[in-house]
Short mmCIF file of C-alpha atoms in Angstrom, two decimals:
data_model
loop_
_atom_site.label_atom_id
_atom_site.label_comp_id
_atom_site.label_asym_id
_atom_site.label_seq_id
_atom_site.Cartn_x
_atom_site.Cartn_y
_atom_site.Cartn_z
CA MET A 1404 -15.75 22.16 -10.97
CA LYS A 1405 -15.25 21.08 -14.56
CA VAL A 1406 -13.55 17.73 -15.20
CA LEU A 1407 -12.32 16.63 -18.63
CA HIS A 1408 -12.18 12.83 -18.98
CA VAL A 1409 -9.62 11.80 -21.60
CA LEU A 1410 -9.53 8.38 -23.27
CA ASN A 1411 -7.58 6.94 -26.18
CA SER A 1412 -10.19 4.49 -27.42
CA ARG A 1413 -12.77 4.28 -30.19
CA ILE A 1414 -14.72 1.54 -28.47
CA TYR A 1415 -17.28 1.35 -25.68
CA SER A 1416 -16.21 -1.32 -23.25
CA GLY A 1417 -14.86 -1.57 -19.70
CA ALA A 1418 -12.98 1.68 -19.08
CA GLU A 1419 -15.48 3.64 -21.15
CA LYS A 1420 -18.33 2.30 -19.03
CA VAL A 1421 -16.43 3.29 -15.90
CA VAL A 1422 -16.08 6.87 -17.14
CA CYS A 1423 -19.78 7.11 -17.92
CA GLN A 1424 -20.64 5.77 -14.47
CA ILE A 1425 -18.39 8.39 -12.90
CA ILE A 1426 -20.15 11.10 -14.89
CA HIS A 1427 -23.57 9.76 -13.92
CA SER A 1428 -22.67 9.56 -10.23
CA PHE A 1429 -21.68 13.24 -10.15
CA ARG A 1430 -24.62 14.40 -12.25
CA GLN A 1431 -26.95 14.71 -9.26
CA SER A 1432 -24.93 17.63 -7.92
CA GLY A 1433 -24.87 20.94 -9.73
CA ASP A 1434 -21.31 21.50 -8.54
CA TRP A 1435 -19.80 19.25 -11.21
CA ASP A 1436 -19.51 19.60 -14.97
CA MET A 1437 -17.98 16.64 -16.81
CA VAL A 1438 -16.93 16.16 -20.43
CA TYR A 1439 -15.85 13.01 -22.29
CA CYS A 1440 -13.01 13.32 -24.85
CA SER A 1441 -11.73 10.49 -27.06
CA PRO A 1442 -10.90 9.77 -30.70
CA GLU A 1443 -13.94 10.09 -32.95
CA SER A 1444 -16.18 7.01 -32.98
CA GLU A 1445 -19.77 6.72 -34.12
CA ASN A 1446 -20.27 3.83 -31.74
CA VAL A 1447 -19.04 5.88 -28.78
CA ARG A 1448 -21.02 8.91 -29.94
CA GLN A 1449 -24.23 6.87 -29.99
CA MET A 1450 -23.66 5.33 -26.56
CA LEU A 1451 -22.83 8.70 -24.99
CA ALA A 1452 -25.83 10.38 -26.64
CA GLU A 1453 -28.13 7.75 -25.13
CA GLN A 1454 -26.70 8.57 -21.72
CA GLU A 1455 -26.68 12.35 -22.28
CA VAL A 1456 -22.93 12.57 -21.77
CA VAL A 1457 -21.18 15.59 -23.30
CA TYR A 1458 -18.80 14.34 -26.00
CA ARG A 1459 -15.84 16.27 -27.39
CA PRO A 1460 -14.22 13.97 -29.97
CA VAL A 1461 -10.86 14.44 -31.61
CA LYS A 1462 -9.67 12.87 -34.85
CA ASP A 1463 -6.76 11.27 -33.00
CA LEU A 1464 -5.54 11.73 -29.44
CA THR A 1465 -2.48 13.86 -30.14
CA PRO A 1466 -1.07 16.68 -28.01
CA GLY A 1467 -2.12 19.29 -30.59
CA GLN A 1468 -5.72 18.11 -30.81
CA LEU A 1469 -6.09 17.64 -27.07
CA LYS A 1470 -4.71 21.15 -26.45
CA THR A 1471 -7.49 22.49 -28.69
CA VAL A 1472 -10.13 20.74 -26.57
CA ILE A 1473 -8.53 21.96 -23.35
CA ALA A 1474 -8.43 25.54 -24.63
CA ARG A 1475 -12.12 25.38 -25.55
CA GLU A 1476 -13.41 23.55 -22.47
CA LYS A 1477 -11.12 25.19 -19.88
CA PRO A 1478 -11.34 22.31 -17.38
CA ASP A 1479 -10.37 22.73 -13.74
CA LEU A 1480 -8.98 19.18 -13.73
CA ILE A 1481 -8.12 16.44 -16.24
CA HIS A 1482 -8.93 12.81 -15.43
CA ALA A 1483 -7.01 10.65 -17.92
CA HIS A 1484 -7.81 6.97 -18.34
CA ASP A 1485 -5.04 4.45 -19.01
CA MET A 1486 -1.43 5.03 -19.93
CA ARG A 1487 -1.42 6.62 -23.38
CA ALA A 1488 -4.23 9.03 -22.51
CA SER A 1489 -2.34 9.92 -19.33
CA PHE A 1490 0.89 10.51 -21.24
CA VAL A 1491 -0.75 12.76 -23.86
CA SER A 1492 -2.64 14.62 -21.14
CA ALA A 1493 0.59 15.14 -19.19
CA LEU A 1494 2.12 16.77 -22.28
CA CYS A 1495 -0.84 19.15 -22.56
CA CYS A 1496 -2.13 19.87 -19.07
CA GLY A 1497 0.28 22.66 -18.11
CA ASN A 1498 -0.83 23.88 -14.68
CA ILE A 1499 -4.16 22.05 -14.83
CA PRO A 1500 -4.07 19.22 -12.24
CA LEU A 1501 -3.97 15.73 -13.73
CA ILE A 1502 -5.43 12.52 -12.29
CA SER A 1503 -4.31 9.29 -13.95
CA HIS A 1504 -6.55 6.20 -13.80
CA ILE A 1505 -5.16 2.81 -14.92
CA HIS A 1506 -7.89 0.30 -15.75
CA ASN A 1507 -5.87 -2.84 -16.50
CA ASN A 1508 -2.62 -4.61 -15.83
CA ALA A 1509 -0.97 -3.61 -19.10
CA PHE A 1510 1.02 -6.56 -20.40
CA ASP A 1511 3.40 -4.30 -22.33
CA ALA A 1512 4.23 -2.15 -19.30
CA ARG A 1513 5.41 -4.87 -16.95
CA GLY A 1514 9.02 -4.51 -18.02
CA ILE A 1515 11.14 -1.79 -19.57
CA SER A 1516 9.34 -0.78 -22.76
CA PRO A 1517 8.46 2.43 -24.62
CA LYS A 1518 5.06 2.39 -22.90
CA SER A 1519 6.35 1.92 -19.36
CA VAL A 1520 9.06 4.56 -19.82
CA ALA A 1521 6.65 7.08 -21.37
CA TYR A 1522 4.28 6.64 -18.45
CA LEU A 1523 7.04 7.77 -16.09
CA TYR A 1524 6.37 11.33 -17.26
CA ALA A 1525 2.62 10.97 -16.81
CA GLY A 1526 3.10 9.51 -13.35
CA TRP A 1527 5.41 12.36 -12.39
CA LYS A 1528 2.91 14.99 -13.61
CA ALA A 1529 -0.13 13.34 -12.03
CA LYS A 1530 -1.44 14.58 -8.70
CA HIS A 1531 -2.75 11.09 -8.01
CA ILE A 1532 -2.86 7.69 -9.73
CA PHE A 1533 -5.77 5.28 -9.36
CA TRP A 1534 -5.14 1.61 -10.16
CA VAL A 1535 -8.07 -0.71 -10.76
CA SER A 1536 -6.50 -3.55 -8.77
CA ARG A 1537 -3.48 -4.30 -6.64
CA SER A 1538 -2.05 -6.41 -9.45
CA SER A 1539 -2.39 -3.56 -11.95
CA TYR A 1540 -0.31 -1.37 -9.61
CA GLU A 1541 2.32 -4.01 -8.88
CA GLY A 1542 2.40 -5.05 -12.54
CA TYR A 1543 3.72 -1.68 -13.71
CA ALA A 1544 7.50 -1.84 -14.00
CA PHE A 1545 8.19 1.39 -12.08
CA HIS A 1546 5.28 1.37 -9.64
CA ARG A 1547 7.45 1.89 -6.58
CA LEU A 1548 8.38 5.37 -7.82
CA PHE A 1549 4.74 6.42 -7.44
CA ALA A 1550 3.84 4.62 -4.22
CA GLY A 1551 3.17 7.89 -2.41
CA LYS A 1552 0.57 9.10 -4.90
CA SER A 1553 -1.07 5.75 -5.78
CA SER A 1554 -4.16 3.98 -4.50
CA VAL A 1555 -6.30 1.05 -5.59
CA LEU A 1556 -9.84 1.94 -6.64
CA TYR A 1557 -11.95 -1.08 -7.52
CA ASN A 1558 -14.64 -0.67 -10.16
CA ILE A 1559 -18.28 -0.36 -9.17
CA ILE A 1560 -21.55 -0.91 -11.01
CA ASP A 1561 -24.63 1.31 -11.05
CA VAL A 1562 -27.25 -1.17 -9.79
CA GLN A 1563 -30.18 1.05 -10.75
CA GLN A 1564 -28.85 1.30 -14.30
CA ILE A 1565 -28.50 -2.49 -14.46
CA GLN A 1566 -32.15 -2.91 -13.45
CA GLU A 1567 -33.26 -0.32 -16.00
CA LYS A 1568 -31.35 -2.08 -18.78
CA LEU A 1569 -32.82 -5.43 -17.77
CA SER A 1570 -36.33 -4.03 -18.02
CA GLN A 1571 -35.64 -2.53 -21.47
CA ASP A 1572 -34.98 -5.95 -23.04
CA THR A 1573 -38.09 -8.14 -23.03
CA ASN A 1574 -36.50 -10.96 -25.03
CA CYS A 1575 -35.79 -14.38 -23.54
CA TYR A 1576 -32.43 -15.97 -24.33
CA ASP A 1577 -31.43 -19.60 -24.16
CA PHE A 1578 -27.63 -19.49 -24.09
CA ASP A 1579 -25.66 -21.91 -21.95
CA LEU A 1580 -22.44 -19.91 -22.09
CA ILE A 1581 -21.86 -16.24 -22.77
CA TYR A 1582 -18.71 -14.25 -23.49
CA VAL A 1583 -18.85 -10.45 -23.36
CA GLY A 1584 -15.79 -8.45 -24.37
CA ARG A 1585 -13.50 -7.31 -27.12
CA LEU A 1586 -12.02 -9.91 -29.46
CA THR A 1587 -8.39 -8.96 -28.88
CA TYR A 1588 -5.09 -10.56 -27.88
CA GLN A 1589 -5.68 -9.61 -24.24
CA LYS A 1590 -8.98 -11.52 -24.12
CA ASP A 1591 -7.66 -14.62 -25.98
CA PRO A 1592 -10.91 -15.47 -27.83
CA GLN A 1593 -9.22 -18.32 -29.71
CA ARG A 1594 -8.83 -20.07 -26.35
CA LEU A 1595 -12.52 -19.49 -25.76
CA MET A 1596 -13.30 -21.45 -28.94
CA ARG A 1597 -11.05 -24.33 -27.89
CA LEU A 1598 -12.72 -24.37 -24.48
CA CYS A 1599 -16.17 -24.45 -26.09
CA ALA A 1600 -15.09 -27.43 -28.18
CA MET A 1601 -14.09 -29.31 -25.03
CA VAL A 1602 -17.45 -28.59 -23.39
CA ARG A 1603 -19.31 -29.55 -26.59
CA GLU A 1604 -17.76 -33.02 -26.45
CA LYS A 1605 -19.94 -33.80 -23.43
CA LYS A 1606 -22.79 -31.42 -24.29
CA PRO A 1607 -23.38 -31.59 -28.04
CA ASP A 1608 -26.28 -29.12 -27.91
CA LEU A 1609 -24.13 -26.39 -26.29
CA LYS A 1610 -25.33 -22.86 -27.08
CA VAL A 1611 -22.74 -20.07 -26.91
CA ALA A 1612 -23.13 -16.30 -27.35
CA VAL A 1613 -20.06 -14.24 -28.24
CA VAL A 1614 -20.84 -10.57 -27.62
CA GLY A 1615 -18.21 -8.15 -28.85
CA ALA A 1616 -15.98 -7.23 -31.76
CA GLY A 1617 -12.31 -6.57 -32.36
CA GLU A 1618 -9.29 -7.15 -34.55
CA LEU A 1619 -9.31 -10.91 -33.87
CA GLU A 1620 -12.94 -11.47 -34.85
CA GLU A 1621 -12.22 -13.08 -38.21
CA GLU A 1622 -9.44 -15.23 -36.76
CA THR A 1623 -11.78 -16.33 -33.96
CA ARG A 1624 -14.48 -17.21 -36.48
CA THR A 1625 -11.89 -19.24 -38.40
CA VAL A 1626 -10.99 -21.21 -35.26
CA CYS A 1627 -14.70 -21.69 -34.60
CA ARG A 1628 -15.20 -23.20 -38.05
CA SER A 1629 -12.09 -25.37 -37.81
CA LEU A 1630 -13.46 -26.88 -34.59
CA GLY A 1631 -16.88 -27.49 -36.13
CA LEU A 1632 -18.64 -25.13 -33.73
CA GLN A 1633 -20.73 -23.23 -36.30
CA GLU A 1634 -23.98 -24.73 -34.98
CA ASN A 1635 -23.05 -24.01 -31.36
CA VAL A 1636 -21.62 -20.48 -31.40
CA GLN A 1637 -23.38 -17.26 -32.34
CA PHE A 1638 -21.21 -14.19 -32.98
CA LEU A 1639 -23.48 -11.29 -32.03
CA GLY A 1640 -21.03 -8.38 -32.43
CA PHE A 1641 -21.20 -5.30 -30.27
CA GLN A 1642 -24.42 -5.03 -28.24
CA SER A 1643 -25.34 -1.79 -26.51
CA ASN A 1644 -27.36 -3.60 -23.87
CA PRO A 1645 -26.32 -7.26 -23.37
CA ILE A 1646 -27.30 -7.48 -19.69
CA LYS A 1647 -30.47 -9.53 -20.29
CA MET A 1648 -28.40 -12.00 -22.32
CA VAL A 1649 -26.01 -12.26 -19.37
CA HIS A 1650 -28.91 -12.66 -16.93
CA ASP A 1651 -30.49 -15.47 -18.96
CA SER A 1652 -27.23 -17.36 -19.63
CA LYS A 1653 -26.15 -20.16 -17.33
CA VAL A 1654 -22.48 -19.16 -17.09
CA MET A 1655 -20.16 -16.36 -18.19
CA VAL A 1656 -16.68 -17.34 -19.35
CA LEU A 1657 -13.56 -15.16 -19.51
CA THR A 1658 -10.28 -16.40 -21.01
CA SER A 1659 -8.21 -13.23 -20.61
CA ARG A 1660 -4.44 -13.17 -20.46
CA TRP A 1661 -4.64 -10.13 -18.18
CA GLU A 1662 -7.38 -7.88 -16.79
CA GLY A 1663 -8.13 -5.03 -14.45
CA THR A 1664 -11.44 -5.61 -12.71
CA PRO A 1665 -13.73 -6.65 -15.57
CA MET A 1666 -17.03 -4.80 -15.66
CA CYS A 1667 -18.69 -7.70 -17.47
CA ALA A 1668 -17.80 -10.07 -14.62
CA MET A 1669 -19.23 -7.66 -12.06
CA GLU A 1670 -22.39 -7.30 -14.13
CA ALA A 1671 -22.71 -11.09 -14.25
CA MET A 1672 -22.34 -11.29 -10.48
CA ALA A 1673 -24.92 -8.54 -10.03
CA VAL A 1674 -27.57 -10.50 -11.95
CA GLY A 1675 -26.66 -13.90 -10.46
CA THR A 1676 -24.81 -15.49 -13.38
CA PRO A 1677 -21.80 -17.59 -12.26
CA VAL A 1678 -18.38 -16.76 -13.73
CA VAL A 1679 -15.67 -19.18 -14.85
CA SER A 1680 -12.42 -17.44 -15.71
CA THR A 1681 -8.69 -17.57 -15.96
CA PRO A 1682 -7.15 -16.21 -12.71
CA SER A 1683 -6.19 -12.94 -14.38
CA ASP A 1684 -5.29 -10.07 -12.07
CA GLY A 1685 -8.50 -8.43 -10.81
CA MET A 1686 -10.55 -11.61 -11.24
CA ARG A 1687 -8.83 -12.94 -8.13
CA ASP A 1688 -10.44 -10.11 -6.20
CA LEU A 1689 -13.92 -11.06 -7.42
CA VAL A 1690 -14.18 -14.84 -7.57
CA GLU A 1691 -13.61 -17.45 -4.88
CA ASN A 1692 -13.28 -20.96 -6.26
CA GLY A 1693 -16.36 -23.07 -5.68
CA VAL A 1694 -18.12 -20.29 -3.77
CA ASN A 1695 -19.27 -17.79 -6.40
CA GLY A 1696 -17.53 -19.14 -9.51
CA TYR A 1697 -14.28 -20.74 -10.62
CA LEU A 1698 -10.76 -19.61 -11.57
CA HIS A 1699 -8.45 -21.99 -13.41
CA THR A 1700 -5.30 -21.86 -15.50
CA GLU A 1701 -6.00 -25.20 -17.22
CA ASP A 1702 -8.66 -25.59 -19.91
CA GLU A 1703 -9.61 -29.08 -18.69
CA ALA A 1704 -10.50 -27.75 -15.23
CA MET A 1705 -12.43 -24.83 -16.72
CA ALA A 1706 -14.40 -27.15 -18.99
CA ASP A 1707 -15.21 -29.50 -16.11
CA ASP A 1708 -16.57 -26.68 -13.97
CA ILE A 1709 -18.54 -25.17 -16.84
CA LEU A 1710 -20.20 -28.56 -17.34
CA LYS A 1711 -20.88 -28.82 -13.63
CA ILE A 1712 -22.66 -25.46 -13.69
CA LEU A 1713 -24.61 -26.35 -16.83
CA THR A 1714 -25.77 -29.75 -15.59
CA GLN A 1715 -26.38 -29.03 -11.90
CA PRO A 1716 -29.07 -26.32 -11.51
CA GLU A 1717 -28.83 -26.30 -7.70
CA HIS A 1718 -25.09 -25.68 -7.82
CA ARG A 1719 -25.59 -22.98 -10.44
CA GLU A 1720 -28.13 -21.27 -8.17
CA PHE A 1721 -25.74 -21.58 -5.21
CA LEU A 1722 -22.89 -19.91 -7.11
CA GLY A 1723 -25.17 -17.20 -8.51
CA LYS A 1724 -26.60 -16.29 -5.11
CA ASN A 1725 -23.14 -16.12 -3.56
CA GLY A 1726 -21.97 -13.98 -6.45
CA GLN A 1727 -24.77 -11.49 -5.84
CA GLU A 1728 -23.89 -11.36 -2.13
CA ARG A 1729 -20.20 -10.83 -2.94
CA PHE A 1730 -21.11 -8.09 -5.39
CA ALA A 1731 -23.28 -6.33 -2.81
CA ARG A 1732 -20.38 -6.29 -0.33
CA ILE A 1733 -17.80 -4.81 -2.68
CA ASN A 1734 -19.97 -2.47 -4.76
CA ASP A 1735 -19.70 0.68 -2.63
CA ALA A 1736 -20.93 3.32 -5.07
CA GLU A 1737 -21.12 6.10 -2.48
CA GLY A 1738 -17.61 5.41 -1.24
CA TYR A 1739 -16.30 5.34 -4.81
CA GLN A 1740 -17.77 8.75 -5.57
CA ARG A 1741 -16.53 10.18 -2.28
CA ILE A 1742 -12.95 9.05 -2.99
CA LEU A 1743 -13.03 10.65 -6.44
CA ALA A 1744 -14.60 13.90 -5.20
CA ASP A 1745 -11.98 14.24 -2.46
CA CYS A 1746 -9.19 13.56 -4.95
CA TYR A 1747 -10.58 16.12 -7.42
CA ARG A 1748 -10.87 18.80 -4.74
CA GLN A 1749 -7.40 18.12 -3.34
CA GLY A 1750 -5.94 18.16 -6.84
CA VAL A 1751 -7.41 21.55 -7.61
CA LYS A 1752 -6.61 22.91 -4.17
CA GLY A 1753 -2.96 21.89 -4.56
CA THR A 1754 -2.42 23.88 -7.77
#
């Protein structure tokens, strides 16, 4: 069976990692042929080449350009990731079965909006809709219309790949706090800077790594300078393999306004790095306060718990160990693949 994965992104982050993991998990069987299609990006091209993933870029994800890819690849099924990719795929798929996969709780689809209304067509065309968390499903304005074809599918991490990436980086890092993610409105990196300033008040030698890029990078750097954090914060840009940095850091911090189930948080749990985060959507499924990390809405509480982790090694080890145990319980890679394979087969069978 040939599956065409369709994305509307020029970055390599959470959803893009998920797609590559899906492709890797099916690679062992000769029964599956998978192709990755997204708007042209040299960054994405490089990451996919390293993983030997077949890439079919388009200039922009428009119905005309996607139809050209579909005509050339002749997929048996289209697996579209997030709302715009699902909408464009629904316009193009014809009789080819469509699976829609929503990777976050889209802030601009929680009420009546062009995005939420457009997705009605994609949801109607889709054979099945996967939502990355319960909150992502319930957060969509018209979710009840698709209750019969929806299910929650939590993200998983390829543990073997994590270990391989760890072994590839022989550097030692000395960061107290690490942030991994895009610098966008969703992630609220300006809040991250304010939080770092609060922690720095009690730990003047604080060392922070900011891994990622995005449209708010310059604004975030400006906030950093205005708070006098230049000596504390390193902006490292996009990193193809940041897992050793995560492993060596004492705490990972997320300040997101909304999320799906963040891959970076799962990676941190996998390598025993505690997570302190806002209680955004899928994070509530991962972190239990005081057990394997902390979730807070208030900056003061977040700063206090970050300091507790930084200054109490035994507590940090306790949280990290519990995080690894929690990760091991929820990271069912075989079950994840089985659910997808069954959905693919049923989708094709039903056409």
